[in-house]
């Protein structure tokens, strides 16, 4: 893709991204606001319906009470019906026989205000309330029932009071039949279909854009009603938003193409001039069209080509003289951080420059021992009485020729008789050995030839040559030449060590000494790849110190740093050497537990919580200890994700759950229901894995046949919390009985001596388990 295309694409992304996000935001916001307002309207309407029906029921009860209190119930009933307090009054005796009923009364059964009816499947024709009829002595004589018609006018009044469309169903069991409704014919079927799918009084939306809610029948509201309101979203909203996005896209494309063309034209000219210079034409020039950065770049290019042309003639004369040096230095610089290759080139060049038959470069390692990093021509030079028989040159500092050179810092050369060969060094007739130290100290002294200054600094190693060709001994010129190569070796070793230290510092947190977030991303990818390749589990613990801001606010940031460093030290003391501990940022930490299932990770989380909770952290310049706790979220690959990022996000979600649960605890992420699995074919006579480690995917059940070995079969339907997700206890003689694989209990989870070796600041593992 050309630069012009990249600039155009970048401009389109910058412009169209906010436009698309804004359109989506507007659409989703309007939809949410519309649903919220409609739901609120339906809630108010439902409350109004309940209030209206309750008021009507109270009126009917008062009417029935008034009839029951009159001496002539029939006369009282006629008067009250005439006043409009009830549509009909029914008086029955103790046997249920009707003693009086108002003329024109609606047919029974009537829906009782209490919610009970004599036929629940019948349409609702009237709403009634009844009271007991007693004489002056209080003897029960019968029942008085007052009723009010439930007709289209009644439903229309409810719709007018609530401001929504009201539908009265035949019964509360279903929404298949309608008694009365104020809905229009166009939306009636859709409203009833939506109402039939609603459970309880939840709100649903129809395809025509109406919101529907069912209420009743219940004790407070005995009528089965359906309420609906139309959507308030502007018509054609989505079409308008799509049009705006398309128009913005067209304008953005035109603008981006124009800007990219104007911007890249000087760069195209500059690229053409660079190609001409690369082909040897130093007369190439670029037109300066503006005074901006591109114009200054073109002017600088023209000036550079003019000056380059003047230097070419001078450099050509020295080309042949520099070829030999450039060949050696080029090879050395090409492998700046490959110490073995650099030392090999230096040794080979030193041997070629001095005419030696053999040589070695030795570096001082831990314990004060010189160990050969590269050798040449030493085969067959070891004493016959050497019981070791090893061809690796290892000489203690201060012992023998090279040991004395490393100890004193003074170069040595001379002749050696066969009977005088020091133990551990190769046989030779003549030798020369030069020490080298770090640049700025011993290395400078080595190059200058001052033995006293060289001895003042600890030597990094020794460059030794044996048996010069064509002469008996190495001379002073050979010693000077060897000092030069020793200086190169010192610089190479120092550069490599500085590079390794810089790499370590770039991957570790300076406060806690744990790995940092940069190495966390690389490690998660590597460990997930390893777990996927070998069918193992990987647990991730996301940890966060509870209320750590209070520690900083109360005791100061210095105390907070002390708490973080002490927490990291306790974490390293509670994990294995194969585990990895990271500081993700602030008070957030992450643990990677290879070959560990959810049960083992939970054991580690409990132990870490106890280690922090039970022992307060002492802070200098403060009278008392600081009490802190830690919350932990646990996720397991592959149960909680198919990639490292997904598993880490699941651990973060579990951490939030632990925080919400009150802190100072841990939570395990829920297993995804859509975790992809595949069946792994296993031979019929295959036995369980000898290491006893859990495998990703379906767990295995061990089946023992009479008289035969145990075999493994996949276990189907094992829940996440079952023992199949935990590592089986390994045998005493198994390969993991000493080192520990996945955690299955406290003993398996307990780290070895020295705590977690991989928690930092040790160098990163590059190939372990590949």
PDB file of N, CA and C in Angstrom, residues 56 59-60 63 77-88 147-148:
ATOM      1  N   UNK A  56     -63.588   2.350  42.196  1.00  0.00           N
ATOM      2  CA  UNK A  56     -64.883   1.798  41.810  1.00  0.00           C
ATOM      3  C   UNK A  56     -65.320   0.702  42.773  1.00  0.00           C
ATOM      4  N   UNK A  59     -66.590   2.197  45.898  1.00  0.00           N
ATOM      5  CA  UNK A  59     -67.944   2.745  45.695  1.00  0.00           C
ATOM      6  C   UNK A  59     -68.982   1.633  45.729  1.00  0.00           C
ATOM      7  N   UNK A  60     -68.669   0.491  45.079  1.00  0.00           N
ATOM      8  CA  UNK A  60     -69.625  -0.621  45.060  1.00  0.00           C
ATOM      9  C   UNK A  60     -69.802  -1.203  46.459  1.00  0.00           C
ATOM     10  N   UNK A  63     -72.088   1.090  48.317  1.00  0.00           N
ATOM     11  CA  UNK A  63     -73.475   0.924  47.845  1.00  0.00           C
ATOM     12  C   UNK A  63     -74.085  -0.319  48.455  1.00  0.00           C
ATOM     13  N   UNK A  77     -82.058  -0.335  47.104  1.00  0.00           N
ATOM     14  CA  UNK A  77     -81.295  -0.679  45.909  1.00  0.00           C
ATOM     15  C   UNK A  77     -81.758   0.122  44.709  1.00  0.00           C
ATOM     16  N   UNK A  78     -83.074   0.277  44.580  1.00  0.00           N
ATOM     17  CA  UNK A  78     -83.593   1.040  43.442  1.00  0.00           C
ATOM     18  C   UNK A  78     -83.138   2.477  43.511  1.00  0.00           C
ATOM     19  N   UNK A  79     -83.152   3.072  44.719  1.00  0.00           N
ATOM     20  CA  UNK A  79     -82.715   4.454  44.854  1.00  0.00           C
ATOM     21  C   UNK A  79     -81.230   4.608  44.486  1.00  0.00           C
ATOM     22  N   UNK A  80     -80.402   3.712  45.001  1.00  0.00           N
ATOM     23  CA  UNK A  80     -78.965   3.829  44.733  1.00  0.00           C
ATOM     24  C   UNK A  80     -78.627   3.582  43.267  1.00  0.00           C
ATOM     25  N   UNK A  81     -79.342   2.643  42.644  1.00  0.00           N
ATOM     26  CA  UNK A  81     -79.130   2.423  41.216  1.00  0.00           C
ATOM     27  C   UNK A  81     -79.582   3.638  40.431  1.00  0.00           C
ATOM     28  N   UNK A  82     -80.700   4.227  40.889  1.00  0.00           N
ATOM     29  CA  UNK A  82     -81.179   5.413  40.207  1.00  0.00           C
ATOM     30  C   UNK A  82     -80.203   6.573  40.310  1.00  0.00           C
ATOM     31  N   UNK A  83     -79.477   6.666  41.392  1.00  0.00           N
ATOM     32  CA  UNK A  83     -78.479   7.722  41.527  1.00  0.00           C
ATOM     33  C   UNK A  83     -77.204   7.442  40.724  1.00  0.00           C
ATOM     34  N   UNK A  84     -77.069   6.264  40.146  1.00  0.00           N
ATOM     35  CA  UNK A  84     -75.896   5.935  39.347  1.00  0.00           C
ATOM     36  C   UNK A  84     -74.716   5.405  40.133  1.00  0.00           C
ATOM     37  N   UNK A  85     -74.966   5.101  41.452  1.00  0.00           N
ATOM     38  CA  UNK A  85     -73.859   4.561  42.254  1.00  0.00           C
ATOM     39  C   UNK A  85     -73.533   3.122  41.881  1.00  0.00           C
ATOM     40  N   UNK A  86     -74.424   2.442  41.234  1.00  0.00           N
ATOM     41  CA  UNK A  86     -74.212   1.070  40.784  1.00  0.00           C
ATOM     42  C   UNK A  86     -75.114   0.820  39.609  1.00  0.00           C
ATOM     43  N   UNK A  87     -74.715  -0.091  38.745  1.00  0.00           N
ATOM     44  CA  UNK A  87     -75.541  -0.439  37.592  1.00  0.00           C
ATOM     45  C   UNK A  87     -76.610  -1.431  37.971  1.00  0.00           C
ATOM     46  N   UNK A  88     -76.382  -2.260  38.991  1.00  0.00           N
ATOM     47  CA  UNK A  88     -77.364  -3.274  39.416  1.00  0.00           C
ATOM     48  C   UNK A  88     -77.032  -3.689  40.830  1.00  0.00           C
ATOM     49  N   UNK A 147     -73.068  -4.096  41.558  1.00  0.00           N
ATOM     50  CA  UNK A 147     -72.267  -4.318  40.354  1.00  0.00           C
ATOM     51  C   UNK A 147     -72.262  -3.083  39.483  1.00  0.00           C
ATOM     52  N   UNK A 148     -71.169  -2.955  38.698  1.00  0.00           N
ATOM     53  CA  UNK A 148     -71.029  -1.879  37.721  1.00  0.00           C
ATOM     54  C   UNK A 148     -70.659  -2.502  36.384  1.00  0.00           C
TER      55      UNK A 148
END
